[in-house]
Coordinates of C-alpha atoms in Angstrom, one line a residue:
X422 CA 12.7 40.0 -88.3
X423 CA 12.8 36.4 -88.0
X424 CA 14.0 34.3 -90.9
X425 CA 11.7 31.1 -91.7
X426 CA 14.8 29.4 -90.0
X427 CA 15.2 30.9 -87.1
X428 CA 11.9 31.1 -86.3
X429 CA 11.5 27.1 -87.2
X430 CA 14.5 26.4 -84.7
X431 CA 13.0 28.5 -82.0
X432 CA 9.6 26.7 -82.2
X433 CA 12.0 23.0 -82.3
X434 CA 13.6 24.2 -79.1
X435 CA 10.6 25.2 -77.4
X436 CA 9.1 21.9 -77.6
X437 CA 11.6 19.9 -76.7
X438 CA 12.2 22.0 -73.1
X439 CA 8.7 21.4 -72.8
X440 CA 9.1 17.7 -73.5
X441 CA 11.7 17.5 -71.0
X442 CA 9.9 19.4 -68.4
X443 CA 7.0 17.1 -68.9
X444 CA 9.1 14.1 -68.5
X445 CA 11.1 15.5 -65.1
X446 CA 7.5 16.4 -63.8
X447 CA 5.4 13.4 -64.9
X448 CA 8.1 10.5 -65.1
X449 CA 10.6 11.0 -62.3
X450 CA 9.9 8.1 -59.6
X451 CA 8.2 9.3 -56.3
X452 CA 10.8 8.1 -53.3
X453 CA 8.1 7.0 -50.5
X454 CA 9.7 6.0 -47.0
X455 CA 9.2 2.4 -46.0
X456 CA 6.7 1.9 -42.9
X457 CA 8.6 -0.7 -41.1
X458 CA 6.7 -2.3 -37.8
X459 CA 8.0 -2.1 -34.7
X460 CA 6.6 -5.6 -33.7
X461 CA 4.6 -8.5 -36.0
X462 CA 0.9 -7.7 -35.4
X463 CA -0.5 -10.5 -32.9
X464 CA -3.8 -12.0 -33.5
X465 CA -6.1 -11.5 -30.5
X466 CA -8.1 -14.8 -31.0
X467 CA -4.4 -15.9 -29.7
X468 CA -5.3 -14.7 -26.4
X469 CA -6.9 -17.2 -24.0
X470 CA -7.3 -17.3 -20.1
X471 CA -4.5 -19.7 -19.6
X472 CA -2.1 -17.8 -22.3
X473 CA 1.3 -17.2 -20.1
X474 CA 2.1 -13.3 -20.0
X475 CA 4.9 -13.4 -21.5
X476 CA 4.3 -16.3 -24.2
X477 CA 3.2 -14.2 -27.2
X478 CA 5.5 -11.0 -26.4
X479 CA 8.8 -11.6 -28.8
X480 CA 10.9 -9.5 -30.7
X481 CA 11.9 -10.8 -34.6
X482 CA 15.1 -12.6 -32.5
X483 CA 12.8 -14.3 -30.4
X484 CA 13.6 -12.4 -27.9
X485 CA 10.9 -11.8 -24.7
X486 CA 10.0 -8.1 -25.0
X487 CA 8.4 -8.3 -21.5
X488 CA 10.0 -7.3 -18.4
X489 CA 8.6 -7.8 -14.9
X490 CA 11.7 -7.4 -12.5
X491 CA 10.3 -3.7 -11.5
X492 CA 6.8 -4.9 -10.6
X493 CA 7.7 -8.2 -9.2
X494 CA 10.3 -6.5 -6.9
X495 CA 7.8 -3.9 -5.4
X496 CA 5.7 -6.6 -5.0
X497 CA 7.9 -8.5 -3.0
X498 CA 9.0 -5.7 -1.1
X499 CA 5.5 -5.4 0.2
X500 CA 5.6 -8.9 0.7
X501 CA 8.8 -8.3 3.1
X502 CA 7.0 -6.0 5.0
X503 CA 3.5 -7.7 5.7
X504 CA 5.9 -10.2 6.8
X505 CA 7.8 -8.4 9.0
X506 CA 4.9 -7.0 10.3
X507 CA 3.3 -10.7 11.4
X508 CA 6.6 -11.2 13.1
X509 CA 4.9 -9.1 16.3
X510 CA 2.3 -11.9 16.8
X511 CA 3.9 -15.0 15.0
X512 CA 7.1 -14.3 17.2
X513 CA 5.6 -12.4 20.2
X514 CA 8.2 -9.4 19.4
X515 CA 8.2 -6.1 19.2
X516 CA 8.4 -4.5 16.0
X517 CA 10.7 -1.6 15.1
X518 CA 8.6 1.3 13.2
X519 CA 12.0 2.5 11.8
X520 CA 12.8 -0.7 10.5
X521 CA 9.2 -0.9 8.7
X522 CA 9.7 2.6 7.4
X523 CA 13.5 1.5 6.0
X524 CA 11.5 -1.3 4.4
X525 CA 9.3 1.3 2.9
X526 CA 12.3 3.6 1.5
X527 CA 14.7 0.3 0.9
X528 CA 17.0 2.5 2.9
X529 CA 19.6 0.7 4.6
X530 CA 19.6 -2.2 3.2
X531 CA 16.4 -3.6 5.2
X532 CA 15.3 -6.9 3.2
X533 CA 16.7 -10.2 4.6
X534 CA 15.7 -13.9 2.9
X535 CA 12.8 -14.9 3.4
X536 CA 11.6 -18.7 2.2
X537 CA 7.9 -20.3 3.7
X538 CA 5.2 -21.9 1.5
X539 CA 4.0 -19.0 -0.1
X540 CA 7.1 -16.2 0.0
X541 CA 10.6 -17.0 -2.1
X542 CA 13.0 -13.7 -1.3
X543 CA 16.6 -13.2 -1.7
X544 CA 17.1 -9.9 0.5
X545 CA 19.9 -8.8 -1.8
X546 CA 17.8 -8.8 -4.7
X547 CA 15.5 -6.3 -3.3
X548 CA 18.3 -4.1 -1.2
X549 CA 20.0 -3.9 -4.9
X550 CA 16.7 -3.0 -7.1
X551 CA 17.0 0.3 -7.0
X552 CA 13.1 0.6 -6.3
X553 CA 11.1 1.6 -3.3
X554 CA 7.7 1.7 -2.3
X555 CA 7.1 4.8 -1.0
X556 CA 7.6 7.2 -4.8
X557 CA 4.9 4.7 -6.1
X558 CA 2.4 5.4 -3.0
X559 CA -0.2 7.3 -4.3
X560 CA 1.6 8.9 -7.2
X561 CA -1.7 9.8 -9.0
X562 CA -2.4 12.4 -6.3
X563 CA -1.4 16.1 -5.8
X564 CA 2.2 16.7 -3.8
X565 CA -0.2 17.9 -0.8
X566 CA -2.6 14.3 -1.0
X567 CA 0.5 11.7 -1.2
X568 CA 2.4 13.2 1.7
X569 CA -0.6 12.8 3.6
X570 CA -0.6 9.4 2.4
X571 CA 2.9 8.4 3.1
X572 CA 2.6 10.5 6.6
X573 CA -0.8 8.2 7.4
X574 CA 2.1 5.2 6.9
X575 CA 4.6 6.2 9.0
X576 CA 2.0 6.9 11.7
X577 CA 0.6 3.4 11.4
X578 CA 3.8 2.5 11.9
X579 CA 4.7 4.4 14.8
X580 CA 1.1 3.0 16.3
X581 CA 2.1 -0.7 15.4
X582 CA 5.4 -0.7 17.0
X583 CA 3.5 0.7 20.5
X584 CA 1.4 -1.8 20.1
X585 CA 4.1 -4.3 19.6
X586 CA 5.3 -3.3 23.3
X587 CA 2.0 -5.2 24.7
X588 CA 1.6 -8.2 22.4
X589 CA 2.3 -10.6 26.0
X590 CA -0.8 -8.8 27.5
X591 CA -4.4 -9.2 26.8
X592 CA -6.4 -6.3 25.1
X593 CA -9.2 -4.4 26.1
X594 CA -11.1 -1.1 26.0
X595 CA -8.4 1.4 26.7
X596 CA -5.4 -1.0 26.9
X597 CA -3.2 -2.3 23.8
X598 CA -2.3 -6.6 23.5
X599 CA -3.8 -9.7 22.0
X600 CA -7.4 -9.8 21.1
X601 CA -7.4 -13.9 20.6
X602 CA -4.8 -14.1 17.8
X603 CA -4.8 -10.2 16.9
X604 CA -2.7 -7.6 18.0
X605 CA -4.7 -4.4 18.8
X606 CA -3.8 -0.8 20.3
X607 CA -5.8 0.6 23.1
X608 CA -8.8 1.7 20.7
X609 CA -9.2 -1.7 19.3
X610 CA -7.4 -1.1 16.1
X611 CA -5.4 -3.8 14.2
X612 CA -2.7 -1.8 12.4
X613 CA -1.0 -4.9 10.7
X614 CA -4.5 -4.7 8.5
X615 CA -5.0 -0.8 7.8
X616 CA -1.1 -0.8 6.9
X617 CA -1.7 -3.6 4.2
X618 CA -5.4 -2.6 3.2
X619 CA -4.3 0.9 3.0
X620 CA -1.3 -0.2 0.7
X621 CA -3.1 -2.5 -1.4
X622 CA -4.7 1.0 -2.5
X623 CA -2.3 3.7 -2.2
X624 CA 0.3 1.4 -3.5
X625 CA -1.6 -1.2 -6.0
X626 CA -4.5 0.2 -7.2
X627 CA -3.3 3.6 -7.7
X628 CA 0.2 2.4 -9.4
X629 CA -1.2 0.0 -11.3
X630 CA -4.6 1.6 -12.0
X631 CA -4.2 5.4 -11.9
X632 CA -0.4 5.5 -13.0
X633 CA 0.5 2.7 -15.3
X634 CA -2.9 1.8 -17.1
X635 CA -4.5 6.0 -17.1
X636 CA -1.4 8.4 -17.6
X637 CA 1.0 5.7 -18.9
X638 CA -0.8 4.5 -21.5
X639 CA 0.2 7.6 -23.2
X640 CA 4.1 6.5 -22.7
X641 CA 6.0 6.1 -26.0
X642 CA 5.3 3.1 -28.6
X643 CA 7.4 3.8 -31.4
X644 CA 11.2 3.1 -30.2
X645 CA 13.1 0.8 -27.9
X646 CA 14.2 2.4 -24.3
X647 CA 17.4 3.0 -25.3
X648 CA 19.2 -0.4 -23.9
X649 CA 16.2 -2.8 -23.8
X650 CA 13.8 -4.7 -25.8
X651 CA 10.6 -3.1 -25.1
X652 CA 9.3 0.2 -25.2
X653 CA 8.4 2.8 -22.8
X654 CA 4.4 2.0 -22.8
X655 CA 5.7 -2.2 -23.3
X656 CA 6.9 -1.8 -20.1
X657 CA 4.6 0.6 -18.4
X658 CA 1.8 -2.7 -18.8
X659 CA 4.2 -4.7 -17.9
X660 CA 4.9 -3.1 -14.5
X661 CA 1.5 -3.4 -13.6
X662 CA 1.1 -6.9 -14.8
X663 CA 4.2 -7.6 -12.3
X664 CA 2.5 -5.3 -9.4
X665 CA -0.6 -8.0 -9.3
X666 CA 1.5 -11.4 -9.3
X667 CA 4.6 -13.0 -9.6
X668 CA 2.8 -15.9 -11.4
X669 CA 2.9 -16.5 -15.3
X670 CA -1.0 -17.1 -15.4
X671 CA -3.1 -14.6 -12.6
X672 CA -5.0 -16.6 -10.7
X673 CA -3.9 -20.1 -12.4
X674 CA -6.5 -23.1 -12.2
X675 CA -9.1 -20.6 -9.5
X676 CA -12.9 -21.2 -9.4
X677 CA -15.4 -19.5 -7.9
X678 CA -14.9 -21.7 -4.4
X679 CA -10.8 -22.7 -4.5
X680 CA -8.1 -20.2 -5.3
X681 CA -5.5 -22.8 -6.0
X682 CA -2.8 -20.3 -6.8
X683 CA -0.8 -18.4 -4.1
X684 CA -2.1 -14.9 -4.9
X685 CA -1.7 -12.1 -2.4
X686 CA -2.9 -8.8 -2.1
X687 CA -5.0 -7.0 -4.4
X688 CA -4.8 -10.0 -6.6
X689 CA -6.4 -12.6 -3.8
X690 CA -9.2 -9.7 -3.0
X691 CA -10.3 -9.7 -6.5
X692 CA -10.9 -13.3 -6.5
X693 CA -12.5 -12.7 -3.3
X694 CA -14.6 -9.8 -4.2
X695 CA -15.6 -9.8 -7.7
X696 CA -16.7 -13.2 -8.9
X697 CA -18.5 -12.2 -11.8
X698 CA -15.1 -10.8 -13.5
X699 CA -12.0 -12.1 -11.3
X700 CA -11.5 -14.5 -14.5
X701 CA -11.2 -11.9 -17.1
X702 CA -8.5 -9.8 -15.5
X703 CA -5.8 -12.1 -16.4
X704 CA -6.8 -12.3 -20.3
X705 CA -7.6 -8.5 -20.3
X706 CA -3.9 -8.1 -19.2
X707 CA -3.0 -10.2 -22.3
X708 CA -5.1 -8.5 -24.9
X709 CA -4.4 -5.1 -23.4
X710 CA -0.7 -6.0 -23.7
X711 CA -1.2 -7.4 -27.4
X712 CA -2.9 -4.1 -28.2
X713 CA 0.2 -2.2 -27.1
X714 CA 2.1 -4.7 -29.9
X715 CA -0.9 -3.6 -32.1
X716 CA -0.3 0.0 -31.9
X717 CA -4.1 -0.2 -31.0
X718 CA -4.4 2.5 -28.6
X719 CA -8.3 1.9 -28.2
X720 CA -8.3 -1.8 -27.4
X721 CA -5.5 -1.3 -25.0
X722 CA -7.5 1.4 -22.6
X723 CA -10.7 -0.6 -23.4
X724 CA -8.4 -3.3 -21.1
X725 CA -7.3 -1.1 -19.2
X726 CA -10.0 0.5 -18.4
X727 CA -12.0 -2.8 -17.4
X728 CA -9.1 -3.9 -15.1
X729 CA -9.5 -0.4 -13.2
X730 CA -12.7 -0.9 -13.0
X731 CA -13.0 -4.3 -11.5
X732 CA -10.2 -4.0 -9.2
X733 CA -12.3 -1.1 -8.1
X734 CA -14.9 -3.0 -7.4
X735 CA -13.4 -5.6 -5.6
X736 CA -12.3 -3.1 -2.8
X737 CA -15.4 -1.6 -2.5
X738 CA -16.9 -4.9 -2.1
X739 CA -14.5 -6.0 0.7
X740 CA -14.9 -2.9 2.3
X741 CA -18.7 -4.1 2.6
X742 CA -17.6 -7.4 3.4
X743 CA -15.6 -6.4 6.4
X744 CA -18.5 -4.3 7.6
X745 CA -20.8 -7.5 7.4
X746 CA -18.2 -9.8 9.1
X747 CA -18.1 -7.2 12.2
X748 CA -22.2 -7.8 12.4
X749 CA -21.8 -11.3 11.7
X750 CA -18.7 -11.9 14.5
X751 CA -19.5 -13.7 17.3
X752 CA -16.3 -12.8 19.6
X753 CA -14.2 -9.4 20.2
X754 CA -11.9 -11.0 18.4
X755 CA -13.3 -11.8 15.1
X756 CA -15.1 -8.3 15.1
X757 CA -11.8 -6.3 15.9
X758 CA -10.3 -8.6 12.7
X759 CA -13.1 -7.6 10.2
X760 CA -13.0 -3.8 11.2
X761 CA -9.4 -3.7 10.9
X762 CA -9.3 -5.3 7.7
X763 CA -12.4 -3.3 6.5
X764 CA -10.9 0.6 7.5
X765 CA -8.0 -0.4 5.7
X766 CA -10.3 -1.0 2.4
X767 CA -12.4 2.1 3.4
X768 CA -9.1 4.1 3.3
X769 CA -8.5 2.6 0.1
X770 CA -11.6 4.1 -1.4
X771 CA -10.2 7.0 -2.0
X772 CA -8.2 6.0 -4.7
X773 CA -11.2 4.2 -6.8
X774 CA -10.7 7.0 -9.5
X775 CA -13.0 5.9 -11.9
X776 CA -16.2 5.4 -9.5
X777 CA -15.4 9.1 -8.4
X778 CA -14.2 8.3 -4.7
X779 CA -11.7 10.9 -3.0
X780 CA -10.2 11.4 0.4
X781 CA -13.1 13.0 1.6
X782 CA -15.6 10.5 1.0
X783 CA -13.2 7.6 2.7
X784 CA -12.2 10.0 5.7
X785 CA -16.1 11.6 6.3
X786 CA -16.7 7.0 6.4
X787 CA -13.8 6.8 9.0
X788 CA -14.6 9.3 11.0
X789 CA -17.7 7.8 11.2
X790 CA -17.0 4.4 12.6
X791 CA -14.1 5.6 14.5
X792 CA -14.2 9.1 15.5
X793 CA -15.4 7.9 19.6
X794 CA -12.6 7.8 22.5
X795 CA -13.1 4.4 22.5
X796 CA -13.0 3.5 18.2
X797 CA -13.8 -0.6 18.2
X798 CA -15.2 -0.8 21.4
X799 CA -18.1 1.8 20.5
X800 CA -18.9 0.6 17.4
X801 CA -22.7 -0.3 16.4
X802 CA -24.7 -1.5 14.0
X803 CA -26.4 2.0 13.0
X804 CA -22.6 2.8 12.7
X805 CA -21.3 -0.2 10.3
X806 CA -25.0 0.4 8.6
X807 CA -24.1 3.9 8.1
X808 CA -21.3 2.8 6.6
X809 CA -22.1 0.4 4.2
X810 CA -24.9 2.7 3.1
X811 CA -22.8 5.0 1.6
X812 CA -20.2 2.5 0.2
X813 CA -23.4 0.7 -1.8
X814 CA -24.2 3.7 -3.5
X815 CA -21.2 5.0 -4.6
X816 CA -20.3 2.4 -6.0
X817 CA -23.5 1.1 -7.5
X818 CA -23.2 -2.4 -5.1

């Protein structure tokens, strides 16, 4: 039997493990990780239409967080080759279809300098990169759809440097040469135009539009690439930005009648094409970026998304344009131009993703306006209507 003692010390003990199991439980500070910020939030009233891309992107050094070198050396590498390509008719030479598929690789060290009003390349720059075009061509496709793609090339090349042979003659139906300032094979086909049209989609739009701003938007955002200042979705915008224009501001000081800035490509058809929105790529790019800084994933692909979208647009629309320059030509010459430059946009159509265009649509077009012996030289307006008749309702035009 417990004593009156005992018992009292027992009940004495009891409380005070209770009092210090209270206190472990109730009192004992609750360690909570810091949440540190990769970047300082940025304040999207910041963004304007003249804000320079990389003006707002800094690190807590100061340090630009932006790198373009990737996207402004495939850029120029296309650059290089449209401008190799021109050589056949601005030097009235033949053109070598290896040499324009060793552009295509950067195999062999193929880029020379290049300086004229509108083009600044160092040849070394671009041998050294470590980039190529052809792994970026149509890279949102299946294996089966971008070999046919890069095989589509290196046949337009082949068919260019034939071509080349009879630049000193003059062209007609059946026979390859000069068509007033244009170089044509025997079909009436200006290859020069479906091997940049074609590459403004296969290589722009679907890099920049179903690569970097669909599937890479899903890239990392919460470390540094190991080395650098910028993370892995940092730079997948920034990639694209660089694959549009070399220049700080897109489409600098444009209005509706002067592009004052020396734009090229995709980025000189969108001013072209889309009127109504050619001004709102360059902030989108901006914000969209700023998102990314933001961790605000639904702001970025609400910019991304518009950008697709509008660059979209703007080939479909040239597309059409071409077809109506072809009825509106009064010479061989101007209407061999237009439909050169316009299969190379169809043929881009089939990598407007978001308006729901595939290979089938732009081939079954094609085929269409050039499936006759004779391609250019049968062409007719039921044909061209035909045409644009399907373009304007796919894409809503």
């Amino acid at each position: 039997m417990l004593t009156h003692f005992k018992l009292r010390n027992l009940l004495f003990a009891s409380m005070l493990i209770a009092g210090m199991s209270a206190c472990s439980e109730d009192d004992e500070p609750v360690v909570t990780p810091p949440t540190t910020e990769l970047r300082t939030k940025i304040d999207y009233a910041k963004v304007t239409p003249t804000t320079p891309y990389k003006s707002l992107f800094v690190d807590a050094k100061g340090d630009t967080t932006v790198d373009l070198t990737t996207g402004n050396a495939r850029y120029k590498m296309f650059q290089a080759l449209n401008y190799y390509m021109g050589s056949a008719v601005r030097d009235t030479a033949q053109v070598s279809a290896a040499t324009m598929a060793n552009m295509y690789t950067n195999t062999g060290s193929p880029f020379k300098d290049i300086s004229t009003a509108t083009i600044n390349i160092k040849g070394a720059d671009l041998n050294g990169s470590g980039v190529q075009l052809k792994d970026v061509t149509a890279s949102s496709k299946t294996t089966a759809e971008k070999e046919a793609a890069q095989a589509y090339l290196a046949t337009s090349f082949a068919s260019l440097e034939t071509a080349s042979k009879s630049v000193k003659a003059a062209a007609a139906k059946g026979a390859a040469g000069k068509l007033g300032t244009y170089l044509v094979d025997a079909k009436g086909i200006e290859h020069a135009q479906i091997i940049q049209k074609g590459l403004i989609g296969a290589l722009q739009l679907d890099y920049i539009g179903n690569v970097l701003l669909d599937k890479g938007l899903e890239a990392d955002n919460s470390a540094l690439v190991s080395g650098k200042k910028y993370t892995a979705l940092e730079h997948n915008w920034d990639e694209a930005y660089g694959m549009l224009t070399l220049n700080p501001v897109y489409l600098a000081g444009a209005t509706d009648a002067t592009r004052t800035s020396n734009e090229t490509f995709i980025g000189s058809y969108i001013w072209e094409y889309n009127k109504a929105s050619y001004a709102k790529i360059h902030p989108a790019f901006v914000k969209g970026r700023a998102a990314i800084v933001n961790n605000d994933k639904a702001e970025a692909k609400t910019q991304a998304t518009f950008i697709r979208t509008e660059m979209e647009k703007a080939i479909a629309s040239a597309a059409l344009g071409y077809l109506g320059k072809w009825k509106s030509g009064t010479t061989d010459a101007a209407r061999a131009h237009a439909i050169g430059e316009g299969l190379g946009f169809i043929y881009s159509l089939r990598y407007c993703k978001i308006n729901g265009a595939d290979a089938a649509f732009s081939d079954a077009i094609l085929l269409g306006l050039m499936g006759s012996p004779n391609g250019f030289w049968d062409l007719t307006n039921d044909k061209i209507n035909a045409a644009s008749d399907a373009i304007t309702a796919k894409f809503k035009l």
